[in-house]
Amino acid sequence: MSGLADGVTRARRLLEEADRLVAVTGAGVSAESGVPTFRGEEGLWKSHRPEELATPGAFRRDPRLVWEWYGWRRERIGGCDPNPAHRTLARLARDRGLRVITQNVDGLHEAAAVELRASPEGGGPGDGPREVGSSGPADLPERERPLALHGSIFHVRCTACDYRAPRRDPIDASSRDSLPACPHCGALLRPDVVWFGESLDPNVLGRASSLAHGADLCLVVGTSAVVQPAASIPLATLRSGGRVVEVNPDATPLSSSAEVALRGRAGEILPKLIE
Ligand code: NAD
Ligand code: ZN
């Protein structure tokens, strides 16, 4: 048996034996959907690094440039579909109560969960008949809703008041005056994401940490495990005696603590865990 096949067998056994499951995901889980990660060559946009654009300072200095970048990302991500990795995690969420904790801002975990609920095979047990295509994120049961640690690229919030809302229409970043403005107070809107140097919502982070703490298995998929505090969430599972299974083509700082490290692409490996 090859190393990978052996690892898959061991990971399947851990998954079958576990009662409380979480998954912590990063940009790599969406790579096979065509969403670029930040680290690769494709992470650059017009020769800017994401670390130079995804910051409050960059937005203060040049909101037009930052919105232009987000407009490009929204367009690119808007054309992407969930891949078999998102779908496998959505299945585990529906059938085994797995909670998805993601660093991604692309909405693809939620899209996979909605797609699964709307599929002809229907929702979870006891949900009754559903009309195909009738469901949206609001219909997802709480337990199947991913925790988005870093927010969503398809949500905006006001830089001055409490206004926040979903928003998917194209952004006109041709001038400072065409940028989206708050319908309540007229101030500039910004993407509702957590930028480098900003704090995560303490409620979301607290829920993620307590889910990881209570889990006996944490799947860590497609994250370089260097962006804090998200990178520490799997450590809560380890500290409480649970185990970590990592899925990533490359080694990360977490690999040596993982019970099993599956070296390969998420969209190829995850479906094998539930076949
Ligand atoms: P990262 O770019 O630092 O790391 C991506 C990881 O995915 C790497 O370790 C890489 O080896 C791995 N990977 C690449 N292809 C893979 C595949 N097919 N299957 C499995 N793994 C694969 O991403 P990060 O750890 O999420 O941290 C970057 C930050 O940037 C996060 O905070 C995130 O919010 C943000 N980000 C989000 C998106 C998105 O929403 N899709 C995209 C880029 C960056
Ligand atoms: Zn406002």
Coordinates of N, CA and C and ligand atoms in Angstrom, one line a residue, residues 25-32 35-40 50 73 77 102-108 150 153 194 196 221-227 230 247-252 264-267, ligand 1:
T25 N -10.5 25.3 7.4 CA -10.0 25.3 6.0 C -9.4 26.7 5.7
G26 N -8.6 26.6 4.7 CA -7.9 27.9 4.2 C -8.0 27.9 2.7
A27 N -7.3 28.8 2.1 CA -7.4 29.1 0.6 C -7.2 27.9 -0.2
G28 N -6.4 26.9 0.2 CA -6.1 25.7 -0.6 C -7.4 24.9 -0.9
V29 N -8.4 25.0 0.0 CA -9.6 24.2 -0.3 C -10.4 24.7 -1.5
S30 N -10.1 26.0 -1.8 CA -10.8 26.6 -3.0 C -9.9 26.7 -4.2
A31 N -8.7 26.2 -4.1 CA -7.7 26.3 -5.2 C -8.3 25.6 -6.4
E32 N -8.8 24.4 -6.2 CA -9.3 23.6 -7.4 C -10.6 24.2 -7.9
V35 N -10.0 29.6 -7.4 CA -9.8 30.8 -6.6 C -8.3 30.8 -6.2
P36 N -7.6 31.9 -6.6 CA -6.1 31.8 -6.3 C -5.9 31.9 -4.8
T37 N -4.8 31.2 -4.3 CA -4.4 31.4 -2.9 C -3.5 32.7 -2.9
F38 N -3.2 33.1 -1.7 CA -2.4 34.3 -1.6 C -0.9 34.1 -1.8
R39 N -0.5 32.8 -1.5 CA 1.0 32.6 -1.5 C 1.5 32.3 -2.9
G40 N 0.8 31.7 -3.8 CA 1.3 31.3 -5.1 C 1.5 32.6 -6.0
P50 N -1.0 40.8 -1.7 CA -2.2 41.0 -0.9 C -1.9 41.7 0.5
R73 N -11.5 40.6 -7.5 CA -11.6 39.3 -6.8 C -13.1 38.8 -6.8
I77 N -14.1 35.3 -8.2 CA -14.7 34.3 -7.3 C -16.2 34.1 -7.6
T102 N -13.9 28.3 8.6 CA -13.0 28.7 7.4 C -12.4 30.1 7.5
Q103 N -11.2 30.2 7.0 CA -10.5 31.5 6.9 C -10.9 32.1 5.5
N104 N -11.6 31.4 4.7 CA -11.9 31.9 3.4 C -13.1 32.9 3.4
V105 N -13.0 33.8 2.4 CA -14.0 34.8 2.3 C -14.8 34.6 1.0
D106 N -14.7 33.4 0.4 CA -15.3 33.2 -0.9 C -16.7 32.7 -0.9
G107 N -17.2 32.3 0.2 CA -18.6 31.8 0.3 C -18.8 30.4 -0.3
L108 N -17.7 29.7 -0.7 CA -18.0 28.4 -1.4 C -18.4 27.3 -0.5
H150 N -13.0 35.2 8.7 CA -12.5 36.4 8.1 C -13.5 37.2 7.3
I153 N -16.3 38.3 1.2 CA -16.0 39.2 0.1 C -17.3 39.8 -0.5
V194 N -12.0 40.7 7.4 CA -11.0 41.0 8.4 C -9.6 41.2 7.7
F196 N -5.5 42.3 7.3 CA -4.2 42.1 8.1 C -4.1 43.2 9.1
V221 N -7.6 21.6 6.4 CA -7.5 21.5 4.9 C -7.1 22.7 4.2
G222 N -6.0 22.7 3.4 CA -5.6 23.8 2.6 C -5.3 25.1 3.2
T223 N -4.7 25.0 4.4 CA -4.2 26.2 5.0 C -2.7 26.1 5.3
S224 N -2.0 27.2 5.1 CA -0.6 27.2 5.4 C -0.3 27.3 6.9
A225 N -1.4 27.5 7.7 CA -1.3 27.4 9.1 C -0.3 28.4 9.7
V226 N -0.2 29.6 9.0 CA 0.7 30.7 9.5 C -0.1 32.0 9.9
V227 N -1.3 32.1 9.4 CA -2.1 33.4 9.7 C -2.8 33.2 11.0
A230 N -6.2 32.1 13.4 CA -6.8 30.9 12.8 C -5.9 29.7 12.9
V247 N -4.8 17.9 5.4 CA -4.8 17.6 3.9 C -4.2 18.8 3.2
N248 N -3.0 18.6 2.6 CA -2.3 19.7 2.0 C -1.2 19.1 1.2
P249 N -1.0 19.6 0.0 CA 0.1 19.1 -0.9 C 1.5 19.4 -0.2
D250 N 1.6 20.4 0.6 CA 2.9 20.8 1.2 C 2.8 20.6 2.7
A251 N 4.0 20.5 3.3 CA 4.1 20.4 4.8 C 3.8 21.8 5.3
T252 N 3.3 21.9 6.6 CA 3.1 23.2 7.2 C 3.6 23.0 8.7
G264 N -1.7 15.9 -0.7 CA -2.4 15.9 -2.0 C -3.4 17.0 -2.0
R265 N -4.1 17.0 -3.1 CA -5.1 18.1 -3.3 C -6.4 17.7 -2.6
A266 N -7.0 18.7 -2.0 CA -8.2 18.5 -1.2 C -9.4 17.9 -2.0
G267 N -9.5 18.4 -3.2 CA -10.7 17.9 -4.0 C -10.5 16.5 -4.4
Ligands
NAD1 P1 -2.5 30.4 2.1 O1 -2.6 31.0 0.8 O2 -1.6 30.9 3.1 O3 -2.2 28.8 2.0 C1 -2.8 28.0 1.2 C2 -2.5 26.6 1.5 O4 -3.2 25.7 0.7 C3 -1.0 26.2 1.3 O5 -0.5 25.6 2.4 C4 -1.0 25.3 0.1 O6 0.0 24.3 0.2 C5 -2.4 24.7 0.2 N1 -3.0 24.2 -1.0 C6 -2.8 24.7 -2.3 N2 -3.5 24.0 -3.2 C7 -4.2 23.1 -2.4 C8 -5.2 22.0 -2.8 N3 -5.6 21.8 -4.0 N4 -5.6 21.3 -1.7 C9 -5.2 21.4 -0.5 N5 -4.3 22.4 -0.1 C10 -3.8 23.2 -1.1 O7 -4.0 30.4 2.7 P2 -4.5 30.5 4.2 O8 -3.8 29.6 5.1 O9 -6.0 30.4 4.0 O10 -4.2 32.0 4.6 C11 -4.3 33.1 3.8 C12 -5.3 34.2 4.2 O11 -5.8 34.7 3.0 C13 -6.5 33.7 4.9 O12 -6.7 34.5 6.0 C14 -7.7 33.9 4.0 O13 -8.8 34.6 4.6 C15 -7.2 34.7 2.9 N6 -7.5 34.2 1.5 C16 -8.8 33.7 1.2 C17 -9.1 33.1 0.0 C18 -10.4 32.6 -0.3 O14 -11.4 33.0 0.3 N7 -10.5 31.5 -1.1 C19 -8.1 33.1 -1.0 C20 -6.8 33.7 -0.7 C21 -6.6 34.2 0.6

